[in-house]
Amino acid sequence: MALYTWASDFPRGVLVCLLVGLLAGYLGGLVAYRIWWHPLAKFPGPKLAAASKLYETYYDLFDGPGGQFPAKVRALHQQYGPIVRITPEELAVDDVDFHIKLYAPQPAVRDKWAPITQILGTTEGTFSTVEHHLHRKRRVAASSFFSLANIAAAEPVLHKHIERCCALLWSQKDKPVELRVPFAALMFDSMYDMAFNDQLNSLTDLDIANQWDLTTDAISTFAPWLKSFPWSIKPFLLLPMNMVKKLSHKVARILQVSHRIRARTLRYLDETEKSEYKGSIRPAIVGRPETLFEVLQRRKLHDTEDELERLTQEGTELFAAAATPVRVLTAVMFYLLDRPETLAKLREELDAAYPDRMTIPTLKSMESLPYLINVVKEALRVAFPVGGRLPLLCREPMTFGNWIIPPGTPLSVNHRNLMLDPAVFPEPTLFKPERWFDNDLLAIEDRHYIPWGRGGRSCLGKDYAQGQMQMVLATLCRRYEFELVDTTYERDVKISREPFLAHASLDSRGVKIRITGLRG
């Protein structure tokens, strides 16, 4: 009360000036500390990046079309060298040996940097788990969903949705189709069916398919905002969906995915509660792959775990991850149609392996198709869909050259930088599947080819995604004749924005093709 009385005796203008002065003094002191006395003050990099995270926010949200911070970091490496301070508390390193030490350090411990886990708005899924040991337990629990046996069991599911995608494309014969739309529908339908034993049916109509493509864009382009302002999603969680839609279509799309998966999770838990399997593990359905629900229930981590929240968030992360193959498939179709000699070589291999053009390949049969494998491999390298960095924290000091990095420092090595290194991949942006027949390149493949990441934080679904992409590509190229329509590399394919996933320019009209007929 005395303090209030004392403060009330001051003119309001004086109080405001005093508060502003205190705030300015605090901010000035903080900036000075970060630039001159912070444990990372000795590391090279721009002073603005050392002073404030707003440096990153500017390049992510406001520079040109947005999503420019990864490109800025590459420019900083050229200016300052292989180790650069890119935010007040974070370092970026451009070195393959350091990448191996950071991302594949067994048995060393690596925690994830918390801000990067905010981009999907999840905290209980494997992707968003910060602490090393908890992440390892969650990863082991989810790993059998993507086991080779479960992927093989999912083959009829994949075939069903690929056939539906073909029917959708054929219904548009002689009309331009933007490929990302049906590919997004295919990937989301397949994953939803396999993971939740339920149907989205977005392949029934191009308009529905387009909604899922827009959702993919929303998840990716909103990620930098959530990374800079993670608290900003929380008010939306308290609002009804019709109000969220009025305030932000992007946020609404992201929340609708989570709400749909939560509803499916509730239905599954309710069905289990009412069934004979109440209180026990519900067995998988014969003739189908195990769903994500069945896998995670069998590997429940502890009795106090919130089952609804855990299943919902794992499902949301898994569903969102289905967006990445969409971009690779779209890009590889452009490259094949833009390079007729490469498409001809692929078709020669496919024609010999599958005399019937209507055949959808099996996963096993594609293991003996080296050119198909290398086409997808090269597409993953050139069109690597994840532009954002994935920082980890080491609990012990790390070294890089003569530098000693303090423990707890967020560290990252950009994957795209390594896969576009001209010293390893001559003409690195050139799509050239033949390069993978070079034994010298294969000898160093494990070091430089990392589209799925490395170590304990690498992509769990790599075998599933790679097999599905090969299957889709083989089916389309064996079955149909098609041509590019109103598509250019510079405008529609070249990566110019990296909010999290890699995007073409804002002027892009998408990769469009026209199916002209069936092949012989």
Coordinates of C-alpha atoms in Angstrom, one line a residue, residues 66-346:
G66 CA 9.8 -15.0 -46.2
G67 CA 11.6 -18.2 -45.4
Q68 CA 15.0 -16.7 -46.1
F69 CA 16.9 -17.5 -42.9
P70 CA 18.4 -20.8 -44.2
A71 CA 19.7 -19.0 -47.3
K72 CA 21.1 -16.2 -45.0
V73 CA 22.9 -18.8 -42.9
R74 CA 24.5 -20.2 -46.0
A75 CA 25.7 -16.7 -46.9
L76 CA 27.0 -16.2 -43.4
H77 CA 29.1 -19.4 -43.7
Q78 CA 30.6 -17.9 -46.9
Q79 CA 31.4 -14.7 -45.1
Y80 CA 32.5 -15.9 -41.7
G81 CA 33.6 -19.5 -42.2
P82 CA 32.4 -23.0 -41.2
I83 CA 31.2 -22.0 -37.7
V84 CA 28.9 -19.0 -37.2
R85 CA 26.8 -17.6 -34.4
I86 CA 23.3 -17.3 -36.0
T87 CA 21.2 -16.3 -32.9
P88 CA 22.1 -15.1 -29.4
E89 CA 22.4 -18.7 -28.2
E90 CA 22.9 -20.9 -31.3
L91 CA 25.8 -21.9 -33.6
A92 CA 25.6 -23.3 -37.1
V93 CA 28.4 -25.4 -38.4
D94 CA 29.0 -26.4 -42.1
D95 CA 31.1 -29.5 -41.9
V96 CA 30.4 -33.1 -42.6
D97 CA 32.6 -34.6 -39.9
F98 CA 30.9 -32.3 -37.3
H99 CA 27.5 -33.4 -38.7
I100 CA 28.5 -37.1 -37.9
K101 CA 29.7 -36.1 -34.4
L102 CA 26.6 -34.1 -33.6
Y103 CA 23.8 -36.3 -35.1
A104 CA 25.2 -39.8 -34.7
P105 CA 27.1 -39.7 -31.4
Q106 CA 26.3 -43.0 -29.8
P107 CA 26.5 -43.4 -26.8
A108 CA 26.6 -39.6 -26.2
V109 CA 23.5 -37.8 -25.2
R110 CA 21.8 -35.2 -27.5
D111 CA 18.7 -33.2 -26.5
K112 CA 16.6 -31.4 -29.0
W113 CA 16.4 -27.6 -29.0
A114 CA 13.0 -26.8 -27.5
P115 CA 12.0 -23.9 -29.9
I116 CA 12.3 -26.1 -32.9
T117 CA 9.8 -28.5 -31.5
Q118 CA 7.1 -25.8 -31.4
I119 CA 6.6 -25.8 -35.2
L120 CA 3.7 -28.4 -35.1
G121 CA 2.3 -27.2 -31.8
T122 CA 2.9 -30.7 -30.3
T123 CA 4.9 -31.6 -27.2
E124 CA 4.1 -35.3 -26.6
G125 CA 5.1 -36.8 -29.9
T126 CA 8.4 -38.4 -30.8
F127 CA 9.4 -35.5 -33.1
S128 CA 8.7 -32.9 -30.5
T129 CA 10.4 -34.7 -27.6
V130 CA 13.3 -32.6 -26.2
E131 CA 14.9 -34.9 -23.6
H132 CA 17.2 -37.5 -25.1
H133 CA 16.2 -40.6 -23.0
L134 CA 12.5 -39.9 -23.2
H135 CA 12.8 -39.4 -27.0
R136 CA 14.7 -42.8 -27.3
K137 CA 11.9 -44.6 -25.4
R138 CA 9.2 -42.9 -27.6
R139 CA 11.1 -43.7 -30.8
V140 CA 11.5 -47.4 -29.8
A141 CA 7.7 -47.5 -29.0
A142 CA 6.8 -46.1 -32.4
S143 CA 9.4 -47.9 -34.5
S144 CA 7.5 -51.1 -35.1
F145 CA 4.9 -49.1 -37.0
F146 CA 7.5 -48.5 -39.7
S147 CA 9.1 -52.0 -39.4
L148 CA 9.8 -53.7 -42.8
A149 CA 7.2 -56.3 -41.8
N150 CA 4.5 -53.7 -41.2
I151 CA 5.3 -51.8 -44.4
A152 CA 5.0 -55.1 -46.3
A153 CA 1.7 -55.7 -44.7
A154 CA 0.6 -52.2 -45.8
E155 CA 1.3 -52.9 -49.5
P156 CA -2.4 -53.6 -50.3
V157 CA -3.2 -50.3 -48.7
L158 CA -0.6 -48.5 -50.8
H159 CA -1.8 -50.2 -54.0
K160 CA -5.4 -49.3 -53.3
H161 CA -4.7 -45.6 -53.0
I162 CA -2.3 -45.5 -55.9
E163 CA -5.0 -47.0 -58.1
R164 CA -7.4 -44.3 -56.8
C165 CA -4.8 -41.6 -57.7
C166 CA -4.4 -43.1 -61.2
A167 CA -8.2 -43.0 -61.6
L168 CA -8.3 -39.4 -60.5
L169 CA -5.5 -38.4 -62.9
W170 CA -7.1 -40.4 -65.8
S171 CA -10.4 -38.6 -65.2
Q172 CA -8.5 -35.4 -66.1
K173 CA -7.1 -36.7 -69.3
D174 CA -6.0 -34.0 -71.8
K175 CA -6.5 -31.4 -69.0
P176 CA -3.7 -29.7 -67.1
V177 CA -3.3 -31.0 -63.5
E178 CA -1.1 -29.4 -60.9
L179 CA 0.7 -32.6 -59.6
R180 CA 1.1 -31.5 -56.0
V181 CA -2.6 -31.6 -55.5
P182 CA -3.3 -35.3 -56.2
F183 CA 0.1 -36.3 -54.7
A184 CA -0.9 -34.6 -51.4
A185 CA -4.2 -36.4 -51.4
L186 CA -2.5 -39.7 -52.2
M187 CA 0.1 -39.3 -49.4
F188 CA -2.4 -38.2 -46.8
D189 CA -5.0 -40.8 -47.7
S190 CA -2.4 -43.6 -47.6
M191 CA -1.0 -42.6 -44.3
Y192 CA -4.4 -42.0 -42.7
D193 CA -5.6 -45.4 -43.8
M194 CA -2.4 -47.2 -42.6
A195 CA -2.0 -45.3 -39.3
F196 CA -5.6 -45.1 -38.2
N197 CA -7.5 -47.7 -40.2
D198 CA -9.8 -45.0 -41.5
Q199 CA -10.6 -43.2 -44.8
L200 CA -10.1 -39.5 -45.7
N201 CA -11.3 -40.1 -49.3
S202 CA -9.6 -37.0 -50.5
L203 CA -8.7 -38.8 -53.8
T204 CA -12.4 -38.8 -54.8
D205 CA -12.3 -35.2 -55.9
L206 CA -9.6 -32.7 -56.9
D207 CA -11.3 -29.9 -54.9
I208 CA -11.0 -32.1 -51.7
A209 CA -7.5 -33.0 -52.7
N210 CA -6.6 -29.3 -53.0
Q211 CA -7.7 -28.7 -49.4
W212 CA -5.1 -31.1 -48.2
D213 CA -2.4 -29.4 -50.3
L214 CA -3.4 -26.0 -48.8
T215 CA -3.1 -27.6 -45.3
T216 CA 0.4 -28.8 -46.2
D217 CA 1.3 -25.2 -47.1
A218 CA -0.2 -23.9 -43.9
I219 CA 1.7 -26.2 -41.7
S220 CA 5.0 -25.3 -43.4
T221 CA 4.6 -21.6 -43.8
F222 CA 3.3 -21.0 -40.3
A223 CA 6.2 -22.9 -38.8
P224 CA 8.6 -19.9 -38.6
W225 CA 6.0 -17.8 -36.8
L226 CA 5.5 -20.5 -34.2
K227 CA 9.2 -20.9 -33.8
S228 CA 9.6 -17.1 -33.1
F229 CA 6.3 -16.7 -31.2
P230 CA 5.4 -20.2 -29.7
W231 CA 2.9 -18.6 -27.3
S232 CA 0.8 -17.3 -30.2
I233 CA -0.9 -20.6 -30.9
K234 CA -2.3 -20.9 -27.4
P235 CA -5.1 -18.2 -27.6
F236 CA -6.4 -20.0 -30.7
L237 CA -6.8 -23.2 -28.8
L238 CA -9.4 -21.5 -26.5
L239 CA -11.5 -20.3 -29.4
P240 CA -14.3 -22.1 -31.4
M241 CA -13.2 -23.2 -34.9
N242 CA -15.5 -20.7 -36.7
M243 CA -13.8 -17.8 -35.0
V244 CA -10.3 -19.3 -35.6
K245 CA -11.1 -19.5 -39.3
K246 CA -12.0 -15.8 -39.3
L247 CA -8.8 -14.8 -37.6
S248 CA -6.4 -17.1 -39.5
H249 CA -7.0 -19.7 -42.2
K250 CA -3.6 -21.1 -41.7
V251 CA -4.0 -21.7 -38.0
A252 CA -7.5 -23.2 -38.6
R253 CA -6.1 -25.7 -41.1
I254 CA -3.4 -26.8 -38.7
L255 CA -5.9 -27.2 -35.8
Q256 CA -8.4 -29.0 -38.0
V257 CA -5.8 -31.8 -38.6
S258 CA -5.2 -32.1 -34.9
H259 CA -8.9 -32.1 -34.1
R260 CA -9.6 -34.8 -36.7
I261 CA -6.9 -37.1 -35.4
R262 CA -8.1 -36.4 -31.8
A263 CA -11.6 -37.4 -32.8
R264 CA -10.3 -40.6 -34.4
T265 CA -8.2 -41.4 -31.3
L266 CA -11.3 -40.9 -29.0
R267 CA -13.3 -43.2 -31.2
Y268 CA -10.5 -45.9 -31.1
L269 CA -10.2 -45.6 -27.3
D270 CA -14.0 -45.7 -26.9
E271 CA -14.3 -48.8 -29.2
T272 CA -11.5 -50.5 -27.1
E273 CA -13.2 -49.6 -23.8
K274 CA -16.5 -51.2 -25.0
S275 CA -14.9 -54.3 -26.5
E276 CA -13.7 -57.5 -25.0
Y277 CA -10.2 -56.1 -24.9
K278 CA -10.9 -53.5 -22.2
G279 CA -7.9 -53.2 -20.0
S280 CA -5.7 -55.3 -22.3
I281 CA -3.9 -54.9 -25.6
R282 CA -6.2 -54.9 -28.6
P283 CA -4.8 -57.2 -31.3
A284 CA -4.1 -56.0 -34.8
I285 CA -6.7 -56.7 -37.6
V286 CA -5.8 -59.7 -39.6
G287 CA -4.8 -58.8 -43.2
R288 CA -3.9 -55.3 -42.4
P289 CA -0.8 -53.5 -41.0
E290 CA -0.8 -52.6 -37.3
T291 CA -2.1 -49.2 -36.8
L292 CA -0.2 -46.5 -34.9
F293 CA -2.8 -46.9 -32.1
E294 CA -2.1 -50.6 -31.7
V295 CA 1.7 -50.1 -31.9
L296 CA 1.7 -47.4 -29.2
Q297 CA -0.7 -49.1 -26.9
R298 CA 1.5 -52.2 -26.9
R299 CA 4.5 -50.0 -25.9
K300 CA 2.9 -47.7 -23.4
L301 CA 5.7 -45.9 -21.6
H302 CA 4.2 -45.5 -18.1
D303 CA 0.8 -45.8 -16.3
T304 CA 0.5 -42.0 -15.8
E305 CA 0.9 -41.3 -19.5
D306 CA -2.1 -39.3 -21.0
E307 CA -3.1 -41.9 -23.6
L308 CA -5.4 -39.6 -25.6
E309 CA -2.8 -36.8 -25.8
R310 CA 0.1 -39.1 -26.7
L311 CA -1.8 -40.9 -29.4
T312 CA -3.2 -37.7 -30.8
Q313 CA 0.1 -35.9 -31.0
E314 CA 2.0 -38.9 -32.4
G315 CA -0.7 -39.1 -35.0
T316 CA -0.5 -35.4 -35.8
E317 CA 3.3 -35.5 -36.3
L318 CA 3.0 -38.7 -38.4
F319 CA 0.3 -37.2 -40.6
A320 CA 2.2 -34.0 -41.1
A321 CA 5.3 -35.9 -42.1
A322 CA 3.4 -37.3 -45.1
A323 CA 3.8 -33.9 -46.7
T324 CA 7.5 -34.3 -47.5
P325 CA 7.3 -37.0 -50.2
V326 CA 4.7 -34.8 -52.0
R327 CA 7.4 -32.3 -52.9
V328 CA 10.0 -34.9 -53.9
L329 CA 7.5 -36.7 -56.2
T330 CA 6.4 -33.4 -57.8
A331 CA 10.0 -32.3 -58.4
V332 CA 11.0 -35.7 -59.9
M333 CA 8.1 -35.7 -62.3
F334 CA 9.3 -32.3 -63.6
Y335 CA 12.9 -33.5 -63.9
L336 CA 11.9 -36.6 -65.8
L337 CA 9.7 -34.7 -68.3
D338 CA 12.3 -32.0 -68.6
R339 CA 15.0 -34.6 -69.4
P340 CA 13.4 -37.0 -71.9
E341 CA 16.6 -39.2 -72.1
T342 CA 16.3 -39.9 -68.4
L343 CA 12.6 -40.7 -68.6
A344 CA 13.4 -43.1 -71.5
K345 CA 16.0 -44.9 -69.5
L346 CA 13.6 -45.3 -66.6

